[in-house]
């Protein structure tokens, strides 16, 4: 019943733009600005437009499963068995990250250092004051105020929350067993703001608050971020280079179905809460021409879209990863056993 | 039978009979379409929510656990949040709406009355997301600074006042959400109250003044009793709007599942929960639980409207 409902909505949306042989996609809101910018430039060059509906990752997965779009987009990679069951293939497009942001009077951006385990204890409500010994141990010489910690999290289901909670579950055993990792979880404490702007507003309005937002949002709003300890034990600041380092040091070759979270990667300069956003397509394309158009579009994005992505504070994939993925396409996406498109 | 009556309309001049029949069927069609749409929504919400109702049974209504990771869902928090914010907003909006409309009808100079009435109606047309943003960026910080902070400073946390008003001082709570809701339903209620008061025949009102009544007595003893039934209807419609309001509340209620523990604690409503989580709900049970929430909201709204009908019937006798 629900599938037909989604199909009906998707059908309506497609019918309105079916005039040209445009590519249609739906899903994650996080990469929507990049796809829009790429599409604009791509249309100017090739005449092929993109109709992308930023309806959320969950919606994107539902739409591609209902076959109402040429591709779905999700901030959360599907597990290999789930991909196989649906006959889908996934590949990443751009990289982003999650940044803890705070409101601490007298503290500069990056001045507070946190580890994953400590961040977990804060979000569990176990560390409740900024001058608690656990925080002070990592921040010698920083004037920590005697303020209660107010935890702010996303109220809406979000890939940002998925990345953040996955990271906490990875680094903090109690978080893993008590709360877990998902788009939305049962938060042990704190209040929820809607979207990055909602979280950011509550953090700004509450002295002593800590929340988490997407990197691009934190950067554009000059938020007071925390430095995070990565797997190599170094404290790093959230920069495009730190996200790129995480993506470059990830084991892409050893990840079946491209199921990969870029969390806690080994590189000494890697930002620990990094993640890619993904495209979902059918392995067997019923309409090879459409499939080829989608791949051509993302090939263009890989080859020429880096500057556009960077201008919006998204981090492009490392060149070797992109080369690897382009080679995968010929084998992975086929129609009648033949590749729909062979990337150059 | 109804059909034979439709086929041979009474009083239609010869030659016009066909047109009359078409007209009647068109009206019948419109009414049937509305009913069918309503029935379709109820049925599809129920079918969509059925897996959640089956899985959690009656516990869906009484449990406050809302855990998408373990797929355990209970709607008690959002249900309570919805009822509290709606009735609280009504409590705030009703006296204000009465004040505005009585002023417009009884005391306002005629030259001013029309512009003010238009302004009130314009207010009713402001999109709810605008109220939400105003609430988040203007009301919440102001409220935190000038109301919550002083209360938090001046009263011990375990005193009665401290307990009722405890909460993180950031303005995102049940009370500010109710205030926003009150502001949203106020213009609508005031506009309809004004229309209602204007239906009171001037003779009745003037007669009361002629007997020496003060304006307060006229309103209390003549005007309000005259339109009481209509007023109950307006109040119930205002409540209906407050129950279902989504965006503005989502912005400012703080969105924590579970029971709110004080007036200034954050909470959630049915509509805000659905708005927050529907787009990213990937598992079938999560989607089903959200659709089940939608069904519950429908049932609650239906009960409210049914109570309104009952009150109207009693008022008639």
Tab-separated table of N, CA, C and O in Angstrom, chain B residues 238-290:
chain	number	residue	atom	x	y	z
B	238	UNK	N	-10.855	26.088	16.638
B	238	UNK	CA	-9.546	26.595	17.041
B	238	UNK	C	-8.719	25.484	17.671
B	238	UNK	O	-7.537	25.302	17.361
B	239	UNK	N	-9.374	24.703	18.516
B	239	UNK	CA	-8.695	23.582	19.159
B	239	UNK	C	-8.249	22.572	18.109
B	239	UNK	O	-7.140	22.038	18.169
B	240	UNK	N	-9.112	22.353	17.123
B	240	UNK	CA	-8.757	21.420	16.051
B	240	UNK	C	-7.514	21.876	15.324
B	240	UNK	O	-6.627	21.086	15.021
B	241	UNK	N	-7.427	23.185	15.078
B	241	UNK	CA	-6.238	23.696	14.395
B	241	UNK	C	-5.007	23.520	15.268
B	241	UNK	O	-3.944	23.123	14.805
B	242	UNK	N	-5.154	23.795	16.577
B	242	UNK	CA	-4.014	23.666	17.485
B	242	UNK	C	-3.548	22.213	17.558
B	242	UNK	O	-2.355	21.938	17.630
B	243	UNK	N	-4.488	21.281	17.536
B	243	UNK	CA	-4.133	19.860	17.624
B	243	UNK	C	-3.259	19.433	16.456
B	243	UNK	O	-2.323	18.668	16.608
B	244	UNK	N	-3.596	19.940	15.275
B	244	UNK	CA	-2.913	19.449	14.093
B	244	UNK	C	-1.744	20.299	13.642
B	244	UNK	O	-1.043	19.939	12.719
B	245	UNK	N	-1.529	21.455	14.285
B	245	UNK	CA	-0.476	22.353	13.830
B	245	UNK	C	0.888	21.679	13.935
B	245	UNK	O	1.221	21.050	14.921
B	246	UNK	N	1.665	21.824	12.880
B	246	UNK	CA	2.881	21.020	12.783
B	246	UNK	C	4.152	21.857	12.830
B	246	UNK	O	4.947	21.761	13.760
B	247	UNK	N	4.339	22.690	11.822
B	247	UNK	CA	5.652	23.282	11.600
B	247	UNK	C	6.085	24.196	12.738
B	247	UNK	O	7.196	24.089	13.260
B	248	UNK	N	5.195	25.110	13.128
B	248	UNK	CA	5.568	26.079	14.156
B	248	UNK	C	5.945	25.352	15.438
B	248	UNK	O	6.928	25.699	16.101
B	249	UNK	N	5.175	24.322	15.771
B	249	UNK	CA	5.437	23.585	17.002
B	249	UNK	C	6.764	22.834	16.914
B	249	UNK	O	7.559	22.826	17.851
B	250	UNK	N	7.010	22.231	15.761
B	250	UNK	CA	8.246	21.459	15.586
B	250	UNK	C	9.469	22.314	15.871
B	250	UNK	O	10.444	21.857	16.448
B	251	UNK	N	9.374	23.564	15.475
B	251	UNK	CA	10.525	24.446	15.650
B	251	UNK	C	10.822	24.728	17.117
B	251	UNK	O	11.972	24.889	17.493
B	252	UNK	N	9.793	24.778	17.928
B	252	UNK	CA	10.021	25.378	19.238
B	252	UNK	C	9.718	24.468	20.421
B	252	UNK	O	10.009	24.805	21.558
B	253	UNK	N	9.208	23.274	20.192
B	253	UNK	CA	8.795	22.466	21.351
B	253	UNK	C	9.970	21.707	21.968
B	253	UNK	O	9.871	21.179	23.070
B	254	UNK	N	11.111	21.649	21.265
B	254	UNK	CA	12.271	20.972	21.846
B	254	UNK	C	12.376	19.518	21.447
B	254	UNK	O	13.433	18.918	21.569
B	255	UNK	N	11.286	18.945	20.975
B	255	UNK	CA	11.297	17.617	20.362
B	255	UNK	C	11.995	16.539	21.179
B	255	UNK	O	12.904	15.879	20.697
B	256	UNK	N	11.584	16.365	22.424
B	256	UNK	CA	12.074	15.188	23.125
B	256	UNK	C	10.877	14.285	23.386
B	256	UNK	O	9.809	14.760	23.771
B	257	UNK	N	11.062	13.014	23.132
B	257	UNK	CA	9.962	12.091	23.363
B	257	UNK	C	9.829	11.850	24.856
B	257	UNK	O	10.715	12.138	25.626
B	258	UNK	N	8.725	11.299	25.249
B	258	UNK	CA	8.505	11.063	26.672
B	258	UNK	C	7.676	12.178	27.273
B	258	UNK	O	7.439	13.214	26.647
B	259	UNK	N	7.207	11.966	28.503
B	259	UNK	CA	6.353	12.954	29.155
B	259	UNK	C	7.143	14.204	29.506
B	259	UNK	O	8.266	14.108	29.993
B	260	UNK	N	6.570	15.372	29.289
B	260	UNK	CA	7.189	16.570	29.825
B	260	UNK	C	7.024	16.583	31.341
B	260	UNK	O	5.957	16.233	31.854
B	261	UNK	N	8.089	16.958	32.067
B	261	UNK	CA	8.029	16.907	33.523
B	261	UNK	C	7.647	18.235	34.149
B	261	UNK	O	7.394	18.311	35.334
B	262	UNK	N	7.666	19.299	33.364
B	262	UNK	CA	7.240	20.585	33.898
B	262	UNK	C	6.724	21.407	32.724
B	262	UNK	O	6.784	20.983	31.573
B	263	UNK	N	6.224	22.599	33.082
B	263	UNK	CA	5.669	23.472	32.055
B	263	UNK	C	6.757	23.946	31.093
B	263	UNK	O	6.511	24.197	29.918
B	264	UNK	N	7.981	24.085	31.609
B	264	UNK	CA	9.076	24.592	30.784
B	264	UNK	C	9.997	23.460	30.324
B	264	UNK	O	11.154	23.687	30.006
B	265	UNK	N	9.480	22.247	30.300
B	265	UNK	CA	10.273	21.116	29.815
B	265	UNK	C	9.979	20.950	28.329
B	265	UNK	O	8.913	21.324	27.840
B	266	UNK	N	10.946	20.393	27.595
B	266	UNK	CA	10.661	20.181	26.183
B	266	UNK	C	9.848	18.908	26.009
B	266	UNK	O	9.869	18.017	26.854
B	267	UNK	N	9.108	18.854	24.927
B	267	UNK	CA	8.248	17.707	24.674
B	267	UNK	C	8.111	17.493	23.185
B	267	UNK	O	8.956	17.922	22.402
B	268	UNK	N	7.050	16.822	22.789
B	268	UNK	CA	6.797	16.644	21.364
B	268	UNK	C	5.304	16.486	21.163
B	268	UNK	O	4.578	16.189	22.106
B	269	UNK	N	4.827	16.736	19.945
B	269	UNK	CA	3.428	16.472	19.646
B	269	UNK	C	3.371	15.427	18.537
B	269	UNK	O	4.391	15.105	17.928
B	270	UNK	N	2.180	14.915	18.314
B	270	UNK	CA	2.024	13.894	17.279
B	270	UNK	C	2.488	14.454	15.936
B	270	UNK	O	3.295	13.853	15.224
B	271	UNK	N	1.976	15.655	15.620
B	271	UNK	CA	2.297	16.224	14.310
B	271	UNK	C	3.787	16.512	14.182
B	271	UNK	O	4.383	16.266	13.127
B	272	UNK	N	4.421	17.003	15.248
B	272	UNK	CA	5.848	17.335	15.147
B	272	UNK	C	6.677	16.066	14.992
B	272	UNK	O	7.659	16.045	14.256
B	273	UNK	N	6.283	14.997	15.657
B	273	UNK	CA	7.025	13.739	15.536
B	273	UNK	C	6.962	13.206	14.109
B	273	UNK	O	7.968	12.795	13.530
B	274	UNK	N	5.759	13.245	13.537
B	274	UNK	CA	5.618	12.753	12.166
B	274	UNK	C	6.448	13.621	11.220
B	274	UNK	O	7.193	13.111	10.367
B	275	UNK	N	6.360	14.943	11.399
B	275	UNK	CA	7.104	15.842	10.510
B	275	UNK	C	8.606	15.617	10.635
B	275	UNK	O	9.335	15.655	9.654
B	276	UNK	N	9.066	15.365	11.846
B	276	UNK	CA	10.496	15.175	12.065
B	276	UNK	C	11.018	13.901	11.433
B	276	UNK	O	12.123	13.872	10.898
B	277	UNK	N	10.262	12.835	11.552
B	277	UNK	CA	10.862	11.536	11.279
B	277	UNK	C	10.398	10.866	10.001
B	277	UNK	O	11.024	9.911	9.540
B	278	UNK	N	9.322	11.364	9.397
B	278	UNK	CA	8.764	10.608	8.280
B	278	UNK	C	9.720	10.525	7.091
B	278	UNK	O	9.877	9.483	6.478
B	279	UNK	N	10.384	11.652	6.802
B	279	UNK	CA	11.229	11.675	5.596
B	279	UNK	C	12.368	10.678	5.671
B	279	UNK	O	12.804	10.136	4.661
B	280	UNK	N	12.881	10.398	6.858
B	280	UNK	CA	14.054	9.535	6.977
B	280	UNK	C	13.719	8.180	7.587
B	280	UNK	O	14.612	7.441	7.976
B	281	UNK	N	12.447	7.887	7.705
B	281	UNK	CA	12.081	6.588	8.280
B	281	UNK	C	12.251	5.512	7.218
B	281	UNK	O	11.513	5.479	6.236
B	282	UNK	N	13.243	4.648	7.393
B	282	UNK	CA	13.501	3.643	6.370
B	282	UNK	C	12.880	2.298	6.703
B	282	UNK	O	12.464	1.582	5.818
B	283	UNK	N	12.832	1.943	7.977
B	283	UNK	CA	12.294	0.618	8.293
B	283	UNK	C	10.770	0.653	8.225
B	283	UNK	O	10.138	1.682	8.430
B	284	UNK	N	10.191	-0.505	7.929
B	284	UNK	CA	8.740	-0.576	7.777
B	284	UNK	C	8.022	-0.282	9.090
B	284	UNK	O	6.979	0.358	9.103
B	285	UNK	N	8.613	-0.767	10.211
B	285	UNK	CA	7.929	-0.572	11.493
B	285	UNK	C	7.945	0.897	11.896
B	285	UNK	O	6.967	1.413	12.424
B	286	UNK	N	9.055	1.587	11.612
B	286	UNK	CA	9.139	3.012	11.924
B	286	UNK	C	8.068	3.778	11.138
B	286	UNK	O	7.315	4.581	11.690
B	287	UNK	N	8.000	3.506	9.833
B	287	UNK	CA	6.994	4.161	8.996
B	287	UNK	C	5.602	3.855	9.525
B	287	UNK	O	4.752	4.740	9.638
B	288	UNK	N	5.382	2.598	9.856
B	288	UNK	CA	4.068	2.191	10.326
B	288	UNK	C	3.703	2.890	11.633
B	288	UNK	O	2.571	3.342	11.819
B	289	UNK	N	4.696	3.008	12.544
B	289	UNK	CA	4.426	3.678	13.812
B	289	UNK	C	4.058	5.143	13.572
B	289	UNK	O	3.171	5.684	14.243
B	290	UNK	N	4.710	5.768	12.592
B	290	UNK	CA	4.410	7.174	12.301
B	290	UNK	C	3.019	7.315	11.689
B	290	UNK	O	2.272	8.237	12.011
